[in-house]
Tab-separated table of C-alpha atoms and ligand atoms in Angstrom:
chain	number	residue	atom	x	y	z
A	718	UNK	CA	71.001	118.719	134.411
A	719	UNK	CA	70.396	121.314	131.756
A	720	UNK	CA	72.500	121.025	128.636
A	721	UNK	CA	71.433	122.500	125.374
A	722	UNK	CA	72.461	120.343	122.449
A	723	UNK	CA	72.328	121.935	119.064
A	724	UNK	CA	72.506	119.232	116.430
A	725	UNK	CA	72.438	121.676	113.539
A	726	UNK	CA	75.665	123.327	114.590
A	727	UNK	CA	78.452	121.712	112.714
A	728	UNK	CA	81.021	123.921	114.407
A	729	UNK	CA	81.145	121.855	117.564
A	730	UNK	CA	80.798	118.113	117.847
A	731	UNK	CA	78.074	116.758	120.139
A	732	UNK	CA	80.651	115.468	122.630
A	733	UNK	CA	82.179	118.962	122.812
A	734	UNK	CA	78.771	120.442	123.599
A	735	UNK	CA	78.261	117.881	126.365
A	736	UNK	CA	81.723	118.629	127.722
A	737	UNK	CA	81.154	122.407	127.592
A	738	UNK	CA	77.703	122.093	129.115
A	739	UNK	CA	78.797	120.035	132.112
A	740	UNK	CA	81.952	122.131	132.604
A	741	UNK	CA	79.855	125.278	132.650
A	742	UNK	CA	77.464	123.750	135.215
A	743	UNK	CA	80.395	122.772	137.454
A	744	UNK	CA	82.161	126.154	137.226
A	745	UNK	CA	78.950	128.042	137.946
A	746	UNK	CA	78.263	125.860	140.965
A	747	UNK	CA	75.061	124.375	139.565
A	748	UNK	CA	76.607	120.940	139.940
A	749	UNK	CA	77.942	120.486	143.466
A	750	UNK	CA	81.131	118.744	144.561
A	751	UNK	CA	80.792	114.939	144.724
A	752	UNK	CA	77.403	115.009	143.048
A	753	UNK	CA	76.830	111.973	140.903
A	754	UNK	CA	76.478	112.511	137.168
A	755	UNK	CA	73.875	110.544	135.223
A	756	UNK	CA	75.125	107.292	133.742
A	757	UNK	CA	76.297	107.544	130.140
A	758	UNK	CA	73.315	105.570	128.933
A	759	UNK	CA	70.724	107.687	130.713
A	760	UNK	CA	72.313	111.001	129.696
A	761	UNK	CA	72.460	109.747	126.103
A	762	UNK	CA	68.753	108.911	126.228
A	763	UNK	CA	67.874	112.173	127.929
A	764	UNK	CA	69.728	114.260	125.314
A	765	UNK	CA	68.851	111.963	122.458
A	766	UNK	CA	72.473	111.472	121.443
A	767	UNK	CA	74.737	108.448	121.090
A	768	UNK	CA	76.411	106.849	124.106
A	769	UNK	CA	79.724	107.415	122.354
A	770	UNK	CA	79.227	111.165	122.386
A	771	UNK	CA	78.552	111.160	126.128
A	772	UNK	CA	81.496	108.855	126.641
A	773	UNK	CA	83.915	111.197	124.800
A	774	UNK	CA	82.553	114.169	126.731
A	775	UNK	CA	83.044	112.431	130.077
A	776	UNK	CA	86.582	111.316	129.115
A	777	UNK	CA	87.589	114.903	128.373
A	778	UNK	CA	86.137	116.130	131.691
A	779	UNK	CA	87.961	113.318	133.448
A	780	UNK	CA	91.264	114.162	131.754
A	781	UNK	CA	91.003	117.795	132.808
A	782	UNK	CA	90.021	116.929	136.356
A	783	UNK	CA	86.462	118.299	136.422
A	784	UNK	CA	85.040	114.886	137.356
A	785	UNK	CA	86.303	111.652	138.875
A	786	UNK	CA	85.162	108.125	138.563
A	787	UNK	CA	84.652	105.298	141.069
A	788	UNK	CA	84.652	101.860	139.586
A	789	UNK	CA	81.186	100.352	139.167
A	790	UNK	CA	79.628	103.425	140.809
A	791	UNK	CA	79.881	106.010	138.082
A	792	UNK	CA	81.080	109.585	137.566
A	793	UNK	CA	81.174	112.343	140.212
A	794	UNK	CA	81.862	116.056	140.276
A	795	UNK	CA	85.309	117.032	141.614
A	796	UNK	CA	85.612	119.472	144.475
A	797	UNK	CA	86.702	122.611	142.661
A	798	UNK	CA	87.435	125.888	144.363
A	799	UNK	CA	85.651	128.854	142.915
A	800	UNK	CA	87.859	131.006	140.668
A	801	UNK	CA	88.532	134.291	142.375
A	802	UNK	CA	88.152	137.413	140.348
A	803	UNK	CA	89.010	140.853	141.602
A	804	UNK	CA	87.059	143.596	139.993
A	805	UNK	CA	85.384	143.263	136.697
A	806	UNK	CA	87.146	145.940	134.763
A	807	UNK	CA	88.959	144.330	131.860
A	808	UNK	CA	87.417	140.912	132.137
A	809	UNK	CA	87.854	139.763	128.592
A	810	UNK	CA	89.467	142.735	126.968
A	811	UNK	CA	93.086	143.766	126.696
A	812	UNK	CA	93.460	147.294	128.116
A	813	UNK	CA	93.646	149.922	125.382
A	814	UNK	CA	97.211	151.011	126.161
A	815	UNK	CA	98.456	147.502	125.439
A	816	UNK	CA	96.819	147.280	122.046
A	817	UNK	CA	99.138	147.329	119.033
A	818	UNK	CA	98.318	149.460	116.043
A	819	UNK	CA	99.376	147.836	112.814
A	820	UNK	CA	101.848	150.295	111.279
A	821	UNK	CA	100.766	151.608	107.968
A	822	UNK	CA	103.834	152.644	105.981
A	823	UNK	CA	101.957	153.506	102.789
A	824	UNK	CA	103.367	156.642	101.254
A	825	UNK	CA	106.262	156.807	103.700
A	826	UNK	CA	109.874	157.345	102.730
A	827	UNK	CA	112.676	156.325	105.023
A	828	UNK	CA	116.113	157.577	105.964
A	829	UNK	CA	116.400	154.951	108.673
A	830	UNK	CA	119.862	153.617	109.489
A	831	UNK	CA	118.339	150.327	110.631
A	832	UNK	CA	117.093	148.713	107.444
A	833	UNK	CA	119.004	147.081	104.609
A	834	UNK	CA	117.905	146.608	101.019
A	835	UNK	CA	115.991	143.392	100.478
A	836	UNK	CA	115.376	143.864	96.760
A	837	UNK	CA	118.918	142.782	95.871
A	838	UNK	CA	119.057	139.879	98.270
A	839	UNK	CA	119.868	136.682	96.351
A	840	UNK	CA	116.986	134.624	97.695
A	841	UNK	CA	117.365	131.999	95.002
A	842	UNK	CA	120.941	131.246	96.046
A	843	UNK	CA	119.979	131.489	99.701
A	844	UNK	CA	117.208	128.919	99.204
A	845	UNK	CA	119.606	126.620	97.360
A	846	UNK	CA	121.918	126.794	100.365
A	847	UNK	CA	118.962	126.062	102.616
A	848	UNK	CA	118.100	123.035	100.500
A	849	UNK	CA	121.677	121.772	100.888
A	850	UNK	CA	121.485	122.410	104.623
A	851	UNK	CA	118.337	120.290	104.880
A	852	UNK	CA	119.989	117.508	102.882
A	853	UNK	CA	123.296	117.469	104.743
A	854	UNK	CA	122.428	118.337	108.305
A	855	UNK	CA	119.387	116.171	109.046
A	856	UNK	CA	120.779	114.822	112.290
A	857	UNK	CA	121.904	118.245	113.523
A	858	UNK	CA	118.522	119.770	112.681
A	859	UNK	CA	116.723	117.094	114.646
A	860	UNK	CA	118.744	117.838	117.752
A	861	UNK	CA	119.383	120.802	120.010
A	862	UNK	CA	122.498	122.660	118.879
A	863	UNK	CA	125.580	122.957	121.071
A	864	UNK	CA	125.261	125.991	123.335
A	865	UNK	CA	127.676	128.126	121.269
A	866	UNK	CA	125.995	127.115	118.011
A	867	UNK	CA	126.961	124.416	115.462
A	868	UNK	CA	130.722	123.921	115.103
A	869	UNK	CA	130.750	123.913	111.277
A	870	UNK	CA	129.085	127.316	111.178
A	871	UNK	CA	131.536	128.743	113.690
A	872	UNK	CA	134.395	127.266	111.706
A	873	UNK	CA	133.202	128.962	108.517
A	874	UNK	CA	132.704	132.327	110.223
A	875	UNK	CA	136.084	131.977	111.907
A	876	UNK	CA	137.896	131.509	108.587
A	877	UNK	CA	136.015	134.366	107.049
A	878	UNK	CA	136.701	136.945	109.759
A	879	UNK	CA	140.348	135.924	109.915
A	880	UNK	CA	140.545	136.813	106.245
A	881	UNK	CA	138.349	139.902	106.080
A	882	UNK	CA	138.821	141.392	109.539
A	883	UNK	CA	142.156	139.952	110.665
A	884	UNK	CA	140.435	138.484	113.721
A	885	UNK	CA	142.667	136.036	115.571
A	886	UNK	CA	140.548	133.174	116.794
A	887	UNK	CA	139.576	129.531	116.740
A	888	UNK	CA	136.033	128.292	116.086
A	889	UNK	CA	135.853	127.300	119.760
A	890	UNK	CA	135.915	130.965	120.739
A	891	UNK	CA	132.858	131.922	118.729
A	892	UNK	CA	129.392	132.165	120.274
A	893	UNK	CA	126.501	132.479	117.870
A	894	UNK	CA	123.363	134.341	118.835
A	895	UNK	CA	120.214	135.935	117.454
A	896	UNK	CA	121.293	139.558	117.899
A	897	UNK	CA	124.217	141.376	119.433
A	898	UNK	CA	122.070	142.816	122.216
A	899	UNK	CA	121.356	139.325	123.535
A	900	UNK	CA	125.025	138.408	123.174
A	901	UNK	CA	126.023	141.480	125.176
A	902	UNK	CA	123.578	140.351	127.866
A	903	UNK	CA	125.147	136.892	127.871
A	904	UNK	CA	128.674	138.249	127.881
A	905	UNK	CA	128.050	140.644	130.735
A	906	UNK	CA	126.802	137.819	132.965
A	907	UNK	CA	130.418	136.649	132.920
A	908	UNK	CA	131.896	139.995	133.913
A	909	UNK	CA	132.257	140.921	137.548
A	910	UNK	CA	129.127	142.736	138.808
A	911	UNK	CA	131.162	145.592	140.291
A	912	UNK	CA	132.637	146.420	136.910
A	913	UNK	CA	132.493	149.987	135.688
A	914	UNK	CA	131.679	150.403	132.021
A	915	UNK	CA	132.507	153.195	129.614
A	916	UNK	CA	130.464	153.601	126.439
A	917	UNK	CA	130.807	156.050	123.575
A	918	UNK	CA	128.641	159.169	123.715
A	919	UNK	CA	126.961	159.627	121.316
A	920	UNK	CA	126.580	155.891	120.982
A	921	UNK	CA	124.385	152.850	120.680
A	922	UNK	CA	121.562	153.334	123.138
A	923	UNK	CA	120.381	149.732	123.039
A	924	UNK	CA	123.649	148.499	124.558
A	925	UNK	CA	123.631	151.368	127.045
A	926	UNK	CA	120.112	150.485	128.201
A	927	UNK	CA	120.929	146.769	128.401
A	928	UNK	CA	123.966	147.477	130.571
A	929	UNK	CA	122.048	149.845	132.848
A	930	UNK	CA	119.219	147.341	133.272
A	931	UNK	CA	121.821	144.786	134.339
A	932	UNK	CA	122.736	147.255	137.097
A	933	UNK	CA	126.237	147.987	135.914
A	934	UNK	CA	127.732	151.411	136.559
A	935	UNK	CA	127.765	152.755	132.997
A	936	UNK	CA	129.420	156.028	131.997
A	937	UNK	CA	128.851	157.716	128.654
A	938	UNK	CA	132.259	159.044	127.579
A	939	UNK	CA	132.604	161.765	124.988
A	940	UNK	CA	134.585	161.620	121.769
A	941	UNK	CA	137.353	163.665	120.241
A	942	UNK	CA	138.657	163.494	116.681
A	943	UNK	CA	140.209	160.091	117.290
A	944	UNK	CA	137.270	158.520	119.066
A	945	UNK	CA	136.485	157.782	122.693
A	946	UNK	CA	138.530	160.017	125.054
A	947	UNK	CA	141.217	158.121	126.952
A	948	UNK	CA	141.438	160.636	129.792
A	949	UNK	CA	137.699	160.362	130.432
A	950	UNK	CA	137.826	156.565	130.433
A	951	UNK	CA	140.550	156.752	133.056
A	952	UNK	CA	138.621	159.333	135.102
A	953	UNK	CA	135.545	157.059	135.275
A	954	UNK	CA	137.767	154.202	136.536
A	955	UNK	CA	136.120	151.951	133.989
A	956	UNK	CA	137.417	148.427	133.451
A	957	UNK	CA	135.236	147.629	130.424
A	958	UNK	CA	134.980	149.852	127.346
A	959	UNK	CA	132.487	149.446	124.494
A	960	UNK	CA	133.688	150.872	121.170
A	961	UNK	CA	132.862	150.884	117.449
A	962	UNK	CA	136.362	151.498	115.981
A	963	UNK	CA	135.583	150.629	112.337
A	964	UNK	CA	132.831	153.221	112.020
A	965	UNK	CA	131.873	155.016	115.191
A	966	UNK	CA	128.164	154.657	115.843
A	967	UNK	CA	126.608	157.024	114.954
A	968	UNK	CA	129.189	159.732	114.040
A	969	UNK	CA	130.930	157.513	111.477
A	970	UNK	CA	134.527	158.292	112.472
A	971	UNK	CA	137.145	155.619	111.914
A	972	UNK	CA	139.423	155.179	114.910
A	973	UNK	CA	143.048	155.805	113.906
A	974	UNK	CA	145.784	153.369	114.848
A	975	UNK	CA	147.137	155.694	117.558
A	976	UNK	CA	143.902	155.570	119.590
A	977	UNK	CA	143.562	151.835	118.978
A	978	UNK	CA	146.961	151.264	120.508
A	979	UNK	CA	146.212	153.607	123.403
A	980	UNK	CA	143.066	151.616	124.117
A	981	UNK	CA	144.848	148.274	123.940
A	982	UNK	CA	147.646	149.543	126.166
A	983	UNK	CA	145.063	150.741	128.672
A	984	UNK	CA	143.870	147.136	129.065
A	985	UNK	CA	147.418	146.091	129.937
A	986	UNK	CA	147.742	148.759	132.635
A	987	UNK	CA	145.169	147.298	135.032
A	988	UNK	CA	143.394	144.125	136.059
A	989	UNK	CA	140.243	142.672	134.515
A	990	UNK	CA	140.114	145.196	131.749
A	991	UNK	CA	138.244	144.424	128.549
A	992	UNK	CA	137.334	146.122	125.313
A	993	UNK	CA	134.125	145.145	123.545
A	994	UNK	CA	134.617	145.854	119.844
A	995	UNK	CA	131.250	146.229	118.122
A	996	UNK	CA	132.095	145.743	114.438
A	997	UNK	CA	128.540	146.186	113.206
A	998	UNK	CA	129.039	147.559	109.660
A	999	UNK	CA	132.765	147.340	108.881
A	1000	UNK	CA	132.114	145.469	105.624
A	1001	UNK	CA	131.173	148.724	103.928
A	1002	UNK	CA	134.158	150.861	102.979
A	1003	UNK	CA	133.926	152.848	99.777
A	1004	UNK	CA	137.226	154.446	98.989
A	1005	UNK	CA	139.579	152.364	101.069
A	1006	UNK	CA	140.223	148.722	101.768
A	1007	UNK	CA	138.786	147.111	104.827
A	1008	UNK	CA	140.463	148.270	107.995
A	1009	UNK	CA	141.649	145.429	110.242
A	1010	UNK	CA	139.746	144.955	113.475
A	1011	UNK	CA	140.982	146.186	116.827
A	1012	UNK	CA	140.979	142.572	117.946
A	1013	UNK	CA	143.630	141.793	115.330
A	1014	UNK	CA	146.108	144.030	117.197
A	1015	UNK	CA	145.338	142.637	120.639
A	1016	UNK	CA	148.327	140.821	122.156
A	1017	UNK	CA	146.793	140.166	125.544
A	1018	UNK	CA	143.389	138.572	124.861
A	1019	UNK	CA	141.526	141.610	126.128
A	1020	UNK	CA	139.189	142.268	123.188
A	1021	UNK	CA	135.774	140.710	122.760
A	1022	UNK	CA	134.881	140.997	119.101
A	1023	UNK	CA	131.201	141.310	118.079
A	1024	UNK	CA	129.951	140.831	114.543
A	1025	UNK	CA	126.576	140.745	112.857
A	1026	UNK	CA	124.982	139.789	109.543
A	1027	UNK	CA	122.225	142.371	110.010
A	1028	UNK	CA	123.908	144.916	107.753
A	1029	UNK	CA	125.449	142.653	105.124
A	1030	UNK	CA	122.435	140.332	104.830
A	1031	UNK	CA	119.138	141.218	106.520
A	1032	UNK	CA	118.331	142.312	110.081
A	1033	UNK	CA	115.370	139.917	109.975
A	1034	UNK	CA	117.652	136.884	109.775
A	1035	UNK	CA	118.961	137.608	113.275
A	1036	UNK	CA	122.480	136.200	112.980
A	1037	UNK	CA	125.214	137.665	115.150
A	1038	UNK	CA	128.236	136.333	116.974
A	1039	UNK	CA	130.935	137.188	119.455
A	1040	UNK	CA	134.520	136.008	119.807
A	1041	UNK	CA	135.570	135.372	123.389
A	1042	UNK	CA	139.129	135.465	124.673
A	1043	UNK	CA	140.178	132.175	126.325
A	1044	UNK	CA	139.578	133.231	129.955
A	1045	UNK	CA	136.028	134.363	129.198
A	1046	UNK	CA	135.414	131.278	127.085
A	1047	UNK	CA	136.229	129.142	130.119
A	1048	UNK	CA	133.789	131.207	132.208
A	1049	UNK	CA	131.197	130.949	129.457
A	1050	UNK	CA	131.381	127.165	129.284
A	1051	UNK	CA	130.963	126.906	133.039
A	1052	UNK	CA	128.215	129.507	133.441
A	1053	UNK	CA	126.211	128.344	130.438
A	1054	UNK	CA	126.653	124.601	130.942
A	1055	UNK	CA	122.853	124.182	130.799
A	1056	UNK	CA	122.189	126.806	128.202
A	1057	UNK	CA	120.316	125.951	125.014
A	1058	UNK	CA	121.387	127.725	121.858
A	1059	UNK	CA	118.437	129.845	120.757
A	1060	UNK	CA	119.363	130.507	117.134
A	1061	UNK	CA	117.609	128.820	114.255
A	1062	UNK	CA	120.009	126.055	113.127
A	1063	UNK	CA	118.505	125.875	109.653
A	1064	UNK	CA	119.355	129.515	109.053
A	1065	UNK	CA	122.839	128.990	110.473
A	1066	UNK	CA	123.587	125.975	108.241
A	1067	UNK	CA	122.198	127.917	105.301
A	1068	UNK	CA	124.596	130.745	106.096
A	1069	UNK	CA	127.411	128.221	106.306
A	1070	UNK	CA	126.885	127.174	102.650
A	1071	UNK	CA	126.184	130.747	101.614
A	1072	UNK	CA	129.626	131.781	102.848
A	1073	UNK	CA	131.437	128.630	101.719
A	1074	UNK	CA	130.110	128.837	98.177
A	1075	UNK	CA	131.253	132.447	97.814
A	1076	UNK	CA	127.710	133.853	97.622
A	1077	UNK	CA	128.197	135.957	100.720
A	1078	UNK	CA	131.355	137.662	99.451
A	1079	UNK	CA	129.683	138.290	96.086
A	1080	UNK	CA	126.646	139.811	97.751
A	1081	UNK	CA	128.690	142.088	100.013
A	1082	UNK	CA	130.747	143.243	97.045
A	1083	UNK	CA	127.651	143.993	95.001
A	1084	UNK	CA	126.015	145.865	97.870
A	1085	UNK	CA	129.191	147.868	98.435
A	1086	UNK	CA	128.939	149.292	94.904
A	1087	UNK	CA	125.244	149.892	95.227
A	1088	UNK	CA	125.422	151.573	98.602
A	1089	UNK	CA	128.397	153.668	97.518
A	1090	UNK	CA	126.342	155.050	94.620
A	1091	UNK	CA	123.350	155.771	96.810
A	1092	UNK	CA	125.509	157.479	99.358
A	1093	UNK	CA	127.110	159.740	96.776
A	1094	UNK	CA	123.802	160.608	95.138
A	1095	UNK	CA	122.113	161.377	98.442
A	1096	UNK	CA	124.987	163.557	99.640
A	1097	UNK	CA	125.105	165.431	96.340
A	1098	UNK	CA	121.351	166.020	96.403
A	1099	UNK	CA	121.397	167.154	100.028
A	1100	UNK	CA	124.197	169.635	99.311
A	1101	UNK	CA	122.408	170.949	96.246
A	1102	UNK	CA	119.134	171.484	98.119
A	1103	UNK	CA	120.401	172.703	101.498
A	1104	UNK	CA	123.462	174.610	100.216
A	1105	UNK	CA	125.351	176.042	103.189
A	1106	UNK	CA	122.620	175.077	105.665
A	1107	UNK	CA	124.031	171.560	105.830
A	1108	UNK	CA	127.318	170.117	107.043
A	1109	UNK	CA	127.909	166.442	106.343
A	1110	UNK	CA	130.399	164.231	108.154
A	1111	UNK	CA	131.559	162.664	104.956
A	1112	UNK	CA	133.315	159.420	105.884
A	1113	UNK	CA	133.078	156.986	102.975
A	1114	UNK	CA	132.026	153.987	105.051
A	1115	UNK	CA	129.006	152.268	106.544
A	1116	UNK	CA	125.326	152.613	105.777
A	1117	UNK	CA	124.635	155.991	107.351
A	1118	UNK	CA	126.247	159.366	107.908
A	1119	UNK	CA	125.807	162.251	110.250
A	1120	UNK	CA	124.488	165.556	108.939
A	1121	UNK	CA	124.156	168.876	110.780
A	1122	UNK	CA	121.431	171.254	109.695
A	1123	UNK	CA	121.383	174.933	110.445
A	1124	UNK	CA	117.961	175.803	111.811
A	1125	UNK	CA	116.122	177.682	114.545
A	1126	UNK	CA	113.765	174.763	115.015
A	1127	UNK	CA	113.963	172.363	117.941
A	1128	UNK	CA	114.491	168.607	117.768
A	1129	UNK	CA	110.873	168.054	118.716
A	1130	UNK	CA	109.585	170.313	115.989
A	1131	UNK	CA	111.717	168.588	113.372
A	1132	UNK	CA	110.652	165.127	114.479
A	1133	UNK	CA	106.974	166.078	114.496
A	1134	UNK	CA	107.161	167.663	111.065
A	1135	UNK	CA	108.881	164.577	109.666
A	1136	UNK	CA	106.076	162.454	111.082
A	1137	UNK	CA	103.467	164.653	109.417
A	1138	UNK	CA	105.317	164.496	106.106
A	1139	UNK	CA	105.674	160.703	106.343
A	1140	UNK	CA	109.447	160.755	106.445
A	1141	UNK	CA	111.186	158.331	108.787
A	1142	UNK	CA	114.227	160.008	110.318
A	1143	UNK	CA	116.348	159.521	113.428
A	1144	UNK	CA	117.819	162.491	115.154
A	1145	UNK	CA	120.827	162.758	117.424
A	1146	UNK	CA	118.463	162.595	120.393
A	1147	UNK	CA	118.375	158.819	119.944
A	1148	UNK	CA	122.133	158.559	120.361
A	1149	UNK	CA	122.924	161.169	122.993
A	1150	UNK	CA	123.306	158.994	126.053
A	1151	UNK	CA	123.834	162.068	128.201
A	1152	UNK	CA	121.843	165.179	127.353
A	1153	UNK	CA	123.095	168.662	126.768
A	1154	UNK	CA	125.535	168.425	123.907
A	1155	UNK	CA	123.164	170.396	121.711
A	1156	UNK	CA	124.855	172.923	119.545
A	1157	UNK	CA	122.730	175.993	119.195
A	1158	UNK	CA	120.827	176.596	115.971
A	1159	UNK	CA	121.783	173.191	114.718
A	1160	UNK	CA	120.059	169.834	114.408
A	1161	UNK	CA	121.986	166.634	113.743
A	1162	UNK	CA	120.411	163.690	111.974
A	1163	UNK	CA	121.733	160.211	111.347
A	1164	UNK	CA	120.822	159.556	107.735
A	1165	UNK	CA	120.684	155.957	106.567
A	1166	UNK	CA	120.680	155.238	102.857
A	1167	UNK	CA	120.757	151.443	102.668
A	1168	UNK	CA	117.057	151.079	102.029
A	1169	UNK	CA	116.674	154.180	99.906
A	1170	UNK	CA	115.934	153.491	96.262
A	1171	UNK	CA	117.801	155.719	93.836
A	1172	UNK	CA	114.577	156.873	92.225
A	1173	UNK	CA	113.350	158.112	95.615
A	1174	UNK	CA	116.373	160.212	96.527
A	1175	UNK	CA	115.075	163.479	95.048
A	1176	UNK	CA	111.721	163.052	96.773
A	1177	UNK	CA	113.350	162.196	100.108
A	1178	UNK	CA	115.556	165.277	99.976
A	1179	UNK	CA	112.588	167.418	99.024
A	1180	UNK	CA	110.583	166.137	101.970
A	1181	UNK	CA	113.492	166.671	104.292
A	1182	UNK	CA	113.797	170.216	103.017
A	1183	UNK	CA	110.145	170.814	103.865
A	1184	UNK	CA	110.708	169.371	107.310
A	1185	UNK	CA	113.236	172.132	107.933
A	1186	UNK	CA	111.473	174.982	106.129
B	1741	76U	C1	124.195	146.313	115.670
B	1741	76U	C2	125.278	148.730	116.444
B	1741	76U	C3	125.906	149.989	116.861
B	1741	76U	C4	125.210	146.387	116.586
B	1741	76U	C5	124.240	148.719	115.511
B	1741	76U	C6	123.689	147.484	115.107
B	1741	76U	O1	121.442	142.772	116.987
B	1741	76U	O2	123.187	142.153	115.362
B	1741	76U	C7	120.289	150.687	115.649
B	1741	76U	C8	119.499	151.592	116.557
B	1741	76U	O3	121.049	143.125	114.577
B	1741	76U	P1	122.042	143.050	115.663
B	1741	76U	O4	122.621	144.542	115.860
B	1741	76U	C9	123.705	144.965	115.239
B	1741	76U	N1	125.734	147.568	116.955
B	1741	76U	O5	123.778	149.854	115.007
B	1741	76U	C10	122.608	147.436	114.094
B	1741	76U	N2	121.660	148.457	114.202
B	1741	76U	C11	120.542	148.173	115.057
B	1741	76U	C12	119.689	147.153	114.372
B	1741	76U	F1	119.344	147.546	113.137
B	1741	76U	C13	119.657	149.351	115.425
B	1741	76U	O6	118.696	151.095	117.337
B	1741	76U	O7	119.669	152.817	116.480
């Protein structure tokens, strides 16, 4: 048997070289099935290595099933089928189209609606809360969390949203999850497969895609001044409606009480009707108080409330939740009896202390002031630069607003120019779930300001101006 032992190489131990050498001989067919291997002693002599090294090598081969042993007779090669390989194209290499290019954001400026500002995040306080979580929840951290997430955390969130959002619920009704998209997926498993779903158009394409991939009949429904159109919902024969009443995504409109009541009454007029209220950024209101949730008006347990900490804390933390009405909670418990909660418990217990100690409320309050300033400055600068070429949907809420630009250019041209000028922008194309609502000579952008430093506002507006001119 030919095995090359390199004693100078300190990368691999001798036993590993013996193991590799014999394995290679077996896989290449140079050692045949049931062939006897040399005894440990004789191989050790032949290779001039210790018996121990041969012994370790043989043990590893034995453990992986390359060889077998018969007592007092020695070691033999297992009967191993040759590994089939079709073609030789991408033997060791990942095909080019699957390669990931590390994104280089040097020199870029962003008007993304998806990021929040990390520079004001109170990491010190957060880490203190994490320390407390480690101290107080040792047992919980060493176990798998209850499928809806730890009770204490749900209890804390429950109290908070009762206070800030008027949500009527008990901790039992809350399901924690790492992202609302996943929670929507979980929720929709509980809803009858022949359901028809209405979503806002323009709207949140990630939910729309999720619902379509789950094979639901999904209808984008257009908006009027009050929000999603009731007549269109009725025409689609939908029984589930997804809405963002606090701050329509992405147009920013706040749904007035009249439409809220119409929606709630619609659920009472038929069977198995539900409203999914996506309350993704309601914590940011600049000239008014918080507006109570739609769920708070629901008398018939028809609203599923969805909340997230992506906007108030950081999207990277991945903490979201939903509040299920009792009938769906019962379904949930049955359907997900074997489900393992997938959120990081340490982060959840940290959040629990962060809220309890008042840090969360303080942070949201601080960010409200900060974001309000940024919003005002950006809008003022945009108006100054674009004059009457821009129309802004100026609703003092949320972390983004919609702006319409007068231009002859197409969406594609604008997006390509922004790319060239290293400006991250998102156009209405991302949110139009059904095409063809393009106004002529006008481009609409969703402009996010949460992660825009004040000192960069002038430069951002200047770049945007060059994108259009
Ligand atoms: C979320 C809407 C409409 C929910 C949102 C967001 O999973 O809790 C937007 C885009 O972090 P999660 O999502 C909360 N409903 O806009 C937050 N925005 C998304 C994540 F940043 C992305 O894809 O256009």
